[in-house]
XYZ file of C-alpha atoms in Angstrom:
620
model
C 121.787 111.782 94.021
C 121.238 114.799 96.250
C 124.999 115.288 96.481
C 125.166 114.641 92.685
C 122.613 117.553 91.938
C 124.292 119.810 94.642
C 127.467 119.595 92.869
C 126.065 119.898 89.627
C 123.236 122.571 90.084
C 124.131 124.213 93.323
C 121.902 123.315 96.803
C 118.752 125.481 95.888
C 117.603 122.509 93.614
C 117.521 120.019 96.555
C 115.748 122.312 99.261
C 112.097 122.399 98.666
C 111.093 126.229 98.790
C 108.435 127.759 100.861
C 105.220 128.941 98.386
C 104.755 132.376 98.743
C 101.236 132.821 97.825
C 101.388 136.796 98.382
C 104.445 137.280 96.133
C 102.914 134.693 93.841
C 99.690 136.875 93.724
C 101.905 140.219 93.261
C 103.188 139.165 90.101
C 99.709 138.161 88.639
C 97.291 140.629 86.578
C 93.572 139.266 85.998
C 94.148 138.069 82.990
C 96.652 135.728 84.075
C 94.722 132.616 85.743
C 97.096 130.881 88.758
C 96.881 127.169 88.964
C 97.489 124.905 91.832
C 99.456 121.547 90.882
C 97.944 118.919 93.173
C 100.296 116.607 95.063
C 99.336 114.269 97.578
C 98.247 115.505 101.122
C 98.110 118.619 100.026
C 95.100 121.165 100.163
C 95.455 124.593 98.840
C 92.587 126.035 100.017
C 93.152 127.001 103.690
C 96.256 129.137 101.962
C 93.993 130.541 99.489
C 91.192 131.803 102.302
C 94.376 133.359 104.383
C 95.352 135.432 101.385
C 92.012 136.428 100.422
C 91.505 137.889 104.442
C 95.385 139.212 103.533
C 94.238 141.328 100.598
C 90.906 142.349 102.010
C 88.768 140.020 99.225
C 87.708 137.814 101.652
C 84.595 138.558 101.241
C 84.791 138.749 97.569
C 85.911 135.462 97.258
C 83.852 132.394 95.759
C 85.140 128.542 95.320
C 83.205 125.762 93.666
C 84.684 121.870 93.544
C 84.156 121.268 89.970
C 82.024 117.392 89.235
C 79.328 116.517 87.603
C 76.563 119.256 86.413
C 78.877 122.059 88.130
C 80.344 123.392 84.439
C 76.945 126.479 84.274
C 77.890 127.366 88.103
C 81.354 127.587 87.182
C 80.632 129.712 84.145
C 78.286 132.107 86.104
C 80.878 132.447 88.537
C 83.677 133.220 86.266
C 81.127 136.041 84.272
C 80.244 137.448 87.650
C 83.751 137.640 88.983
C 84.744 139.520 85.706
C 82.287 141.705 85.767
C 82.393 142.444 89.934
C 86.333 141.736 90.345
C 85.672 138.612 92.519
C 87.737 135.807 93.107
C 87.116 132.755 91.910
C 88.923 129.522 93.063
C 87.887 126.038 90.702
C 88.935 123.527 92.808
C 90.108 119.682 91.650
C 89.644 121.062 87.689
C 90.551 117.060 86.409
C 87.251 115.977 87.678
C 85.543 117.693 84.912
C 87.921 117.700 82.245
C 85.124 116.733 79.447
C 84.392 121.433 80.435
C 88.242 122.105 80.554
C 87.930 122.789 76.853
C 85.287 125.076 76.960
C 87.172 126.894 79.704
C 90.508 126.877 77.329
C 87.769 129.133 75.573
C 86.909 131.384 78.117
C 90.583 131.824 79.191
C 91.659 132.844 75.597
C 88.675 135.254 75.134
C 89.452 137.017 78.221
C 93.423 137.599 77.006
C 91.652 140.429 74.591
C 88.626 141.766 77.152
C 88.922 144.495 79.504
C 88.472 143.192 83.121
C 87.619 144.473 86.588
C 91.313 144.660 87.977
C 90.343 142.702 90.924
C 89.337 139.892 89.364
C 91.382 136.813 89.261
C 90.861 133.214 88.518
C 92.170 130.305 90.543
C 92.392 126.822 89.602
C 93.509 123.220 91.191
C 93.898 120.364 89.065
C 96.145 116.705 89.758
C 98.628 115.965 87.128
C 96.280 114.688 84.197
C 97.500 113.888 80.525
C 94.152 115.373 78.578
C 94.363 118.850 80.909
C 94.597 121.421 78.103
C 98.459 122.533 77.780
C 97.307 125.938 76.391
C 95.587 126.398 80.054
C 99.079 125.762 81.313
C 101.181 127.588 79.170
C 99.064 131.664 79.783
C 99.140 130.266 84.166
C 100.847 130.811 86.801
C 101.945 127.311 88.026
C 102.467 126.621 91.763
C 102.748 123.125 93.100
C 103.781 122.240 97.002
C 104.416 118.625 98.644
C 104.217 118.158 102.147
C 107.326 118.064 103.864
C 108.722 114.407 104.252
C 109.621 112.824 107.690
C 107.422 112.587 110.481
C 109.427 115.423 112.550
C 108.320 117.795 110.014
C 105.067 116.884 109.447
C 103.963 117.075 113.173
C 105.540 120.028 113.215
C 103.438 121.544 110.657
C 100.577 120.547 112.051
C 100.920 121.429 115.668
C 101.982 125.405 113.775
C 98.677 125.556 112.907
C 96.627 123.947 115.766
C 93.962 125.967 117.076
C 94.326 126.876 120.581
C 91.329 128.540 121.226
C 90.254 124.292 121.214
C 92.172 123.733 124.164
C 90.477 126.380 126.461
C 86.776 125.806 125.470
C 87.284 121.546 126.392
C 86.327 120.801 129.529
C 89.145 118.038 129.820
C 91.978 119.749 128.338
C 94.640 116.907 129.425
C 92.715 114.395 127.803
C 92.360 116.372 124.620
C 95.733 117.499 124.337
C 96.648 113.963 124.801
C 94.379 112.615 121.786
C 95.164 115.816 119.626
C 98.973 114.033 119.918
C 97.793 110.984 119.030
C 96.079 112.550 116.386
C 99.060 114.654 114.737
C 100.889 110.998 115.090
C 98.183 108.925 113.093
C 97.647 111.496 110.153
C 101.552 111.861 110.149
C 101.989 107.904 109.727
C 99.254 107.565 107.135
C 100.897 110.445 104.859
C 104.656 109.237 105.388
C 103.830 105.762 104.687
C 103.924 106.165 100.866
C 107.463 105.996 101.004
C 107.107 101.949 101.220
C 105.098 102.067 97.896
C 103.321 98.284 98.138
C 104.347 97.646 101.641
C 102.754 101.130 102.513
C 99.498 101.483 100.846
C 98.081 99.016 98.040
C 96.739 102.484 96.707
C 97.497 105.961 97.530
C 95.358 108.003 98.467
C 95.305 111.966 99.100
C 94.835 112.088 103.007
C 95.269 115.766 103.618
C 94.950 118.869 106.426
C 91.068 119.584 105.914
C 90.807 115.602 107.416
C 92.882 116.497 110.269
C 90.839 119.488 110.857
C 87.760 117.635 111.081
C 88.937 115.229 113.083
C 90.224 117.897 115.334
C 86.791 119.315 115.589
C 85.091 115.989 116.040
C 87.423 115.239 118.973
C 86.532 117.970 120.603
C 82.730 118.271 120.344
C 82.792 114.736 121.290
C 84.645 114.739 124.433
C 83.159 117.968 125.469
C 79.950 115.968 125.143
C 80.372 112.898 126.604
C 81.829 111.867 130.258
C 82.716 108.600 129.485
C 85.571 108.659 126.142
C 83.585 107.529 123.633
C 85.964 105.451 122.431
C 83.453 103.475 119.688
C 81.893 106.914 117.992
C 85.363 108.889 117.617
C 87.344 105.528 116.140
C 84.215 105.232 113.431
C 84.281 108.781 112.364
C 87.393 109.661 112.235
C 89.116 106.495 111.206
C 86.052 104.594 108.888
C 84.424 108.037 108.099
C 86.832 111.117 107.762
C 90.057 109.094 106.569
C 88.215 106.133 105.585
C 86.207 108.334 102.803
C 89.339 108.310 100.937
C 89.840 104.449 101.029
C 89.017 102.319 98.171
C 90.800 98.938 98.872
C 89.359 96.919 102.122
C 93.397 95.854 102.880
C 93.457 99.538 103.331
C 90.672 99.797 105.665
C 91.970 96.913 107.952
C 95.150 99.244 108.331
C 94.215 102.298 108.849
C 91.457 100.767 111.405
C 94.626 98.869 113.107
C 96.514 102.426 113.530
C 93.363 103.917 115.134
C 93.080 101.311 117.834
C 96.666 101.119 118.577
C 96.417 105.218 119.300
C 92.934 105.348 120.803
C 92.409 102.554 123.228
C 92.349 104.188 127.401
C 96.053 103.341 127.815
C 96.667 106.592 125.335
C 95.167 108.619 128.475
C 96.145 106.871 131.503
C 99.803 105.458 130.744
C 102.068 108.072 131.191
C 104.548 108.945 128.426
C 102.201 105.978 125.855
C 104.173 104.846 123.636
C 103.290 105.234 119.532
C 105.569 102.525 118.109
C 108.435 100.074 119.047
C 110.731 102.796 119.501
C 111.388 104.863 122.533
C 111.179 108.233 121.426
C 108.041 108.130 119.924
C 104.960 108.892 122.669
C 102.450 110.855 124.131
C 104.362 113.949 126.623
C 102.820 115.024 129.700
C 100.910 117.957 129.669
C 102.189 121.210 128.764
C 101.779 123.983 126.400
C 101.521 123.483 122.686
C 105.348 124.721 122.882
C 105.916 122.052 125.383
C 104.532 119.694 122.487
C 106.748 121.321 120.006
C 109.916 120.968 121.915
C 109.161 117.259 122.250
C 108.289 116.955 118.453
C 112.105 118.464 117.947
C 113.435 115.987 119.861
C 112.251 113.788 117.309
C 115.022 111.683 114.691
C 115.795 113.761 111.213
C 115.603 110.767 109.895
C 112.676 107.864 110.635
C 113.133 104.003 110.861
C 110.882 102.015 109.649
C 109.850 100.869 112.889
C 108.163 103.828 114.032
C 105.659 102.820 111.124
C 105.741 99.173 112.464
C 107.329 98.164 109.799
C 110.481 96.184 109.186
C 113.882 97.023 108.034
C 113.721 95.380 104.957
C 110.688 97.525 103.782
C 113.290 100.612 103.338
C 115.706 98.473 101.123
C 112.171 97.588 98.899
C 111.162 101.206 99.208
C 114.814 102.763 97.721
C 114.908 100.114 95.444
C 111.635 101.319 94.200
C 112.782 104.954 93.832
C 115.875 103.859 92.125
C 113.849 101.511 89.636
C 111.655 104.393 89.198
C 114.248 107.651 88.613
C 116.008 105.239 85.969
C 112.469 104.246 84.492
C 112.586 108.422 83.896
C 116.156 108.808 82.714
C 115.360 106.157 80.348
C 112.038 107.668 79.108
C 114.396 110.978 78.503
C 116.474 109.494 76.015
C 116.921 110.511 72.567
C 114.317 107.943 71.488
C 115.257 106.256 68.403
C 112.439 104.296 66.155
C 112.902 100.906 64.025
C 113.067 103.632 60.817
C 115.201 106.075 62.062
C 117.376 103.868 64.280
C 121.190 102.969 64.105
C 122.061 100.023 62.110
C 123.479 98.864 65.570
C 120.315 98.926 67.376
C 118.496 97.368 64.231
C 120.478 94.198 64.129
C 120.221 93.972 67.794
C 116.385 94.074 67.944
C 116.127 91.785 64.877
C 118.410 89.344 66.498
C 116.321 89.558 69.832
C 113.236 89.482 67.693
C 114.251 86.186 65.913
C 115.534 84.755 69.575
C 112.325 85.124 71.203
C 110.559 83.867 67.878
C 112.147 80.259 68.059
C 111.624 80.503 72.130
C 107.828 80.976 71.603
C 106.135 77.987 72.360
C 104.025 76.344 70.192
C 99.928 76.266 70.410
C 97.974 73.963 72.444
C 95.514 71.994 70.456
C 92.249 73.446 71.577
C 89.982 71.319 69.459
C 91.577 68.047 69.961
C 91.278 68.489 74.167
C 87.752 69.941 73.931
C 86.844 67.087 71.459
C 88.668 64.714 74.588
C 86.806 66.193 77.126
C 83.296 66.146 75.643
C 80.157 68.247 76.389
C 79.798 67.375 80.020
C 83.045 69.048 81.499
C 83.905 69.515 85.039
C 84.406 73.488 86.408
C 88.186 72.767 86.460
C 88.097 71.119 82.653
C 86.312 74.302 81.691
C 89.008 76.528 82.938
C 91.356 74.552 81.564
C 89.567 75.320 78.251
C 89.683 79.175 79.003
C 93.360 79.192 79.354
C 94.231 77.559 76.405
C 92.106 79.898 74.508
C 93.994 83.272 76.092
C 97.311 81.831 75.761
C 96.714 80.647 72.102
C 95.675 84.026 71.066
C 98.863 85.783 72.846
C 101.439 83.211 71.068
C 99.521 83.542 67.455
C 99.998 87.870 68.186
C 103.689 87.567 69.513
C 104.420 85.281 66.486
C 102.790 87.440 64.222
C 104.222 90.631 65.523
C 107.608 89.194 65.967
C 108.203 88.012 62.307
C 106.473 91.670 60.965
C 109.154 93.533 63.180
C 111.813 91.573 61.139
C 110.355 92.674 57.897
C 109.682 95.981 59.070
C 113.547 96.390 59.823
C 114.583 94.828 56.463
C 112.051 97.021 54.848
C 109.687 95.001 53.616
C 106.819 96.422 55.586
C 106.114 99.994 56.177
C 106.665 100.293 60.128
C 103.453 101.116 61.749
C 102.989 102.716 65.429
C 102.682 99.709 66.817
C 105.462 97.816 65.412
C 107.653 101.559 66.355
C 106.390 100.720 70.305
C 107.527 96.921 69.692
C 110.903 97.931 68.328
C 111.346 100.348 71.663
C 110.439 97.665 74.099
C 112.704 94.917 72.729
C 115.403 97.458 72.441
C 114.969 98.664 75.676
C 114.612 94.573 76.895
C 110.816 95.277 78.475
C 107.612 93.551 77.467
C 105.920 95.135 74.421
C 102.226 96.929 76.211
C 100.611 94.869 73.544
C 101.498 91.725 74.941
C 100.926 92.255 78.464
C 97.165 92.769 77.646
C 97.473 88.935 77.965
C 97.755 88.915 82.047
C 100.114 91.239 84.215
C 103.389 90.870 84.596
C 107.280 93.408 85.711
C 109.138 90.832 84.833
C 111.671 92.397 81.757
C 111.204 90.871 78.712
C 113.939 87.520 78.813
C 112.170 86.661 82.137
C 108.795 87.557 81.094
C 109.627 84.935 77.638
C 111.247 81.742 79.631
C 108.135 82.483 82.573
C 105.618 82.050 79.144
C 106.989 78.970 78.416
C 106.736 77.196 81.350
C 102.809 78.552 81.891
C 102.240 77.017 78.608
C 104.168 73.781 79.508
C 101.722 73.721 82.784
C 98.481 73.900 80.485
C 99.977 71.327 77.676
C 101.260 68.627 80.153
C 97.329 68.717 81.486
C 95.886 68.723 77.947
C 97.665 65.957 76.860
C 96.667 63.644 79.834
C 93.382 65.286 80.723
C 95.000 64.674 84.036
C 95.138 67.546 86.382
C 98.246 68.671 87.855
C 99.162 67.070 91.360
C 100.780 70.531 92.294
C 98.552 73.480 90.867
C 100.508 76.397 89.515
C 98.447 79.427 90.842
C 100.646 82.009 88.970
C 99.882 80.348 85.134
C 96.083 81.321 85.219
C 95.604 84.513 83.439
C 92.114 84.415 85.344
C 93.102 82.870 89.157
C 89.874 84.035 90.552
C 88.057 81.940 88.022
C 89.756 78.748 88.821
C 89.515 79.535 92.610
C 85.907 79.481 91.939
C 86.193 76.257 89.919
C 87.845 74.220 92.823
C 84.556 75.784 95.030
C 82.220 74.905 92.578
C 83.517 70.655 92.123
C 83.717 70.576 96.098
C 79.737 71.707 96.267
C 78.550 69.073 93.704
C 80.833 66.348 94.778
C 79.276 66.907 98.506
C 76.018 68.437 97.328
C 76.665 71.260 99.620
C 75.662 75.505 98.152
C 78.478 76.716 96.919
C 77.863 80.172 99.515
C 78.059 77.569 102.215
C 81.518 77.274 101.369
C 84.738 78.630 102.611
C 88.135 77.551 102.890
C 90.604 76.047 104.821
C 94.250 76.158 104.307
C 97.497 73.671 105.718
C 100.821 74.927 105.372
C 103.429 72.017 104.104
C 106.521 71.376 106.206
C 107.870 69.108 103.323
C 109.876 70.541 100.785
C 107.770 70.762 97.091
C 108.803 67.793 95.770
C 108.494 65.290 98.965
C 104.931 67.117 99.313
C 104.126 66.257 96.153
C 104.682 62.605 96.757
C 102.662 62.218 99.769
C 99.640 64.005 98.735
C 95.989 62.103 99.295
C 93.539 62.592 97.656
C 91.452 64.517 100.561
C 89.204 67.071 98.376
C 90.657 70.610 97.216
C 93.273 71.353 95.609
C 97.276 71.682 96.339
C 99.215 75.180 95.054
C 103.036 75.634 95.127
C 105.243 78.547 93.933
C 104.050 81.113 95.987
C 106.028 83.892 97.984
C 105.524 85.527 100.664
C 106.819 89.118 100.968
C 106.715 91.505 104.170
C 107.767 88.343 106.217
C 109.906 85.073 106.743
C 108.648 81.647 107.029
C 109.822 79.410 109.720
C 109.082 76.020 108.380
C 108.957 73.709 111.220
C 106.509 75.780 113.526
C 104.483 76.302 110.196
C 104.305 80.244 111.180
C 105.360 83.410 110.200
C 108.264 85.249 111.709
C 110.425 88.376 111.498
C 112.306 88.157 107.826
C 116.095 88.551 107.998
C 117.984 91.091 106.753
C 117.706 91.689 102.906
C 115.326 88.520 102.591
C 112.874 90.739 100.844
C 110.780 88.010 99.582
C 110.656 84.278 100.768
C 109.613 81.076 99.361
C 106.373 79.456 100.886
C 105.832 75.519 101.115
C 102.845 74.196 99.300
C 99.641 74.800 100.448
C 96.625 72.836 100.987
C 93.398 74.953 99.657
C 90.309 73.008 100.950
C 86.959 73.319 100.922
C 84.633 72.977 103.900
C 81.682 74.197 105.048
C 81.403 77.505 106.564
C 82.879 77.161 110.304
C 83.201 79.427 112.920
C 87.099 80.294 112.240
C 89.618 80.242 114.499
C 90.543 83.958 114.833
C 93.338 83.929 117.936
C 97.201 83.675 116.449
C 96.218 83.513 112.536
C 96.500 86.044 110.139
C 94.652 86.748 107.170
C 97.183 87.236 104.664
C 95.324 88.640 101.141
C 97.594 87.206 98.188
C 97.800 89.245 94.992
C 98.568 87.923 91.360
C 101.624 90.290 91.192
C 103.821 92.533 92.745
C 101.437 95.992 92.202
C 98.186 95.243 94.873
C 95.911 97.507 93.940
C 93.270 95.501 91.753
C 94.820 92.565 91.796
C 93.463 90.491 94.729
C 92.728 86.669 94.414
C 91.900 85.118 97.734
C 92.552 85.690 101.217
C 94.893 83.134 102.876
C 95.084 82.204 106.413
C 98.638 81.650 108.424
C 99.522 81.074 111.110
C 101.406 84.439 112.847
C 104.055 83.175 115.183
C 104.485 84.491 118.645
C 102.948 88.114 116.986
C 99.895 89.271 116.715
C 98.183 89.870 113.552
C 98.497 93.496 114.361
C 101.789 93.172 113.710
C 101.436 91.619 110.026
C 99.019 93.785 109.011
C 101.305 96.891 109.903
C 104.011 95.189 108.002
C 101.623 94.792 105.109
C 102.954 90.982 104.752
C 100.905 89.670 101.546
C 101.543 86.477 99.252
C 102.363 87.056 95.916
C 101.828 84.632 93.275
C 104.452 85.832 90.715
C 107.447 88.306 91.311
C 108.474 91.273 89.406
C 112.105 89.462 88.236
């Protein structure tokens, strides 16, 4: 692709450029606002406060974080700087976007005032669909990204490392030593978006200002304390500083895993500690900061995934991600053509698909005849069963209905209404209509997505008809897994009259193949799941652990599982890792239950680093 756009464009378009904030501010007049485009791990304001000093308006400079209740502080501001020829820096503008309207306002009015010449308004916003365009289109735009790699990154940081720090510790070797480990962590939390779901389940926007404070906590703390307060400095800068930003409790466990691997008392007194697997990644002696640099150049262009702790296989699953998601932009490029104003080509193509998916629909399950079956007294597990039959009814009634309205639509029968036109451009395009999807979550495309409804259905009728419950549950079919989860919990703690919060689970990995399991299941309480895959790690089957995946096995098959329920023990911690498993593919928000393996001759360290997670359903 780079080579492509070289060729094409010439090599300016693949080299990111330096922002010139001076040159940027040259151009400007005080009409003209200037607008910072957020990316992540990116903060504009340390740039902004250098210019100001710069131009001499330091001192005439004012910034506000824009939230809740700060829209009359804003406008005060933005009067006052007028009138005075202040600067005035809005910071994180899509936080308050219900003002960003009013402020369209102010911007417009001031296009015809005459202001102070000094004056000059500057905003920060992230990407956000309802930002006002017209805002955009009288700025100046200016958007940076941090450099990718790790070489770079440390580099960047250790340019603008304060050195005054160094004299005023009164251990400078053990600073300089942390302040490396340091760089390293904040490097390896920004750089490991590149492995998307095996990176972080959500991304978050760690950037310099939590480096600075961590800088500043490390030294006040080890200028106040003999001892390395080991305890204090992991909390705050890991669970407090970087934590702050964390949402997801997977997340935590990482970054809290990082934190001890690079702040532990071997960091100080091994020499040359070592950051990752890989030999050219530790802590130099001590030197100068430009002893630091030169050992931060001698750093790869180009990182493995191992410095990250992280396998090989998580860069094939990362570049097939950024492939999957440049053509997911092509494609939204296109010349888009709609059901009306399509080619007669694409018409037949999507009425033909239409009608094919139609007769592949399966039919409804008879709700009222299997609640009439079941009665009024209905075990947890009957009830869900009742639940699912409801939500899949009322997706196959709306794909039937929309299906066979598509059809007339195309033959003109019906006037084509938005949602038919997003139909039409799904089933053209062979992905699952948004409509459909509201269902339960799914990336399968749309032929996948259609055989994968049938058999959930087929899993849910088999069970109606009998009133039998599955011998091998299919964790995947549930729209709602969490609820039947529950359900299993809730029949264990009446059948042994036990409170359900007394309750927690225990889990036995098959060595059998699924369908000998199957066969020599007992009836033993809980319940037994099958079809789920475990991605981030292989399987060995006969040791019933995990182990190292091999290359290009990006996902692998588990053996069924035994969920039981017992009564809350004191769990075996040593050699088992808590794996979380997720209904799909994308983690963030869609955790079911926490599963625990076995993990091999590794530690659990080692998993977690590799984000290895069970998925119940896969993305094709």
């Amino acid at each position: 692709m780079t080579q492509f756009i070289i060729t094409k464009l010439g090599p300016r378009y693949v080299d990111p450029p330096v922002l010139d904030l001076k040159a940027t501010f040259e151009e400007s007049i005080s009409q003209t606002p200037l607008i910072f485009v957020l990316s992540p791990g990116v903060d504009p304001a340390q740039s902004l406060i250098t210019l100001s000093e710069s131009v001499k308006m330091a001192q005439r400079m004012y910034s506000l974080s824009l939230g809740q209740g700060q829209a009359p502080v804003a406008t005060k501001l933005i009067m006052d700087g007028i009138r005075d020829g202040n600067w005035i820096f809005l910071a994180n503008c899509h936080l308050s976007l219900s003002w960003m309207p009013t402020l369209d306002k102010m911007i417009n009015t001031m296009q015809s005032m005459k202001l102070h010449k000094k004056f000059r308004l500057w905003l920060s916003s992230s990407p956000h669909p309802d930002f006002p365009i017209s805002i955009l289109q009288t700025s100046i735009k200016m958007t940076t990204e941090p450099p990718r790699g790790i070489k770079s990154n440390m580099k960047r940081l250790y340019n603008n490392i304060n050195e005054v720090n160094i004299e005023i510790c009164n251990d400078p070797i053990k600073y300089k030593k942390l302040l490396f480990a340091l760089c390293f962590f904040h490097t390896i939390l920004l750089e490991r978006k590149k492995f998307l779901q095996l990176g972080w389940n959500v991304i978050y926007s760690f950037n310099d200002s939590d480096f600075e404070v961590s800088e500043i906590l490390l030294l006040l703390y080890l200028n106040e304390y003999e001892e390395t307060p080991w305890g204090a400095l992991k909390y705050l800068i890991a669970g407090v500083n970087y934590g702050g930003h964390v949402t997801d409790d997977w997340d935590r466990r990482l970054l809290i895993t990082y934190i001890n691997q690079f702040y532990c008392d071997q960091a100080i007194q091994t020499r040359k500690f070592r950051l990752s697997s890989l030999t050219n990644y530790f802590i130099p002696d001590d030197g100068d900061v430009q002893s630091y640099l030169d050992q931060i150049q001698m750093f790869p262009y180009i990182d493995k995934p191992e410095a990250f702790g992280q396998h090989s296989n998580a860069d094939i699953a990362s570049l097939i991600g950024e492939s999957r998601m440049l053509f997911e932009t092509l494609l939204s490029m296109q010349v888009q053509t709609s059901g009306s104003g399509g080619n007669e080509n694409t018409e037949k193509k999507v009425s033909d698909l239409a009608k094919e998916i139609l007769l592949g629909t399966p039919d409804e399950i008879n709700y009222e005849q299997t609640a009439k079956v079941i009665g009024i007294n209905r075990s947890p597990l009957e009830v869900v069963l009742l639940q699912e039959i409801e939500r899949y009814n009322k997706l196959i009634v709306e794909m039937s209905s929309h299906l066979r309205d598509l059809r007339r639509g195309i033959q003109g029968l019906v006037v084509m209404s938005s949602d038919l036109e997003d139909i039409f451009m799904a089933i053209s395009e062979g992905r699952v209509p948004l409509q459909w999807l509201k269902a339960y979550n799914s990336l399968k495309p749309l032929a996948a997505w259609a055989r994968d409804l049938s058999l959930r259905v087929a899993h849910f009728s088999s069970w109606a008809k009998t009133l039998r419950s599955p011998t091998l549950f299919w964790l995947a079919a549930y729209t709602f897994p969490t609820g039947f989860v529950t359900a299993v919990l809730q029949t264990s703690a009446r059948t042994t009259k036990t409170p359900i919060d007394e309750l927690s689970w225990e889990f036995y990995v098959f060595v059998e193949e699924d369908a000998a399991a199957a066969r020599i299941i007992r009836e033993g309480g809980g319940v037994y799941i099958r079809s789920l895959f475990l991605e981030g790690a292989g399987w060995l089957r006969k040791n019933q652990c995990l182990q190292d995946p091999l290359p290009m096995e990006l996902i692998c098959s588990l053996p069924v599982i035994h969920f039981k329920p017992v009564e809350n023990l004191k769990k075996r911690s040593r050699g088992v890792y808590q794996c979380p498993a997720y209904y799909y593919p994308i983690r963030s928000n869609s955790f079911v239950i926490a599963i625990d393996l076995k993990s091999g001759i590794e530690k659990s360290e080692h998993w977690i680093k590799r984000s290895t997670a069970i998925l119940l359903s896969l993305a094709n």
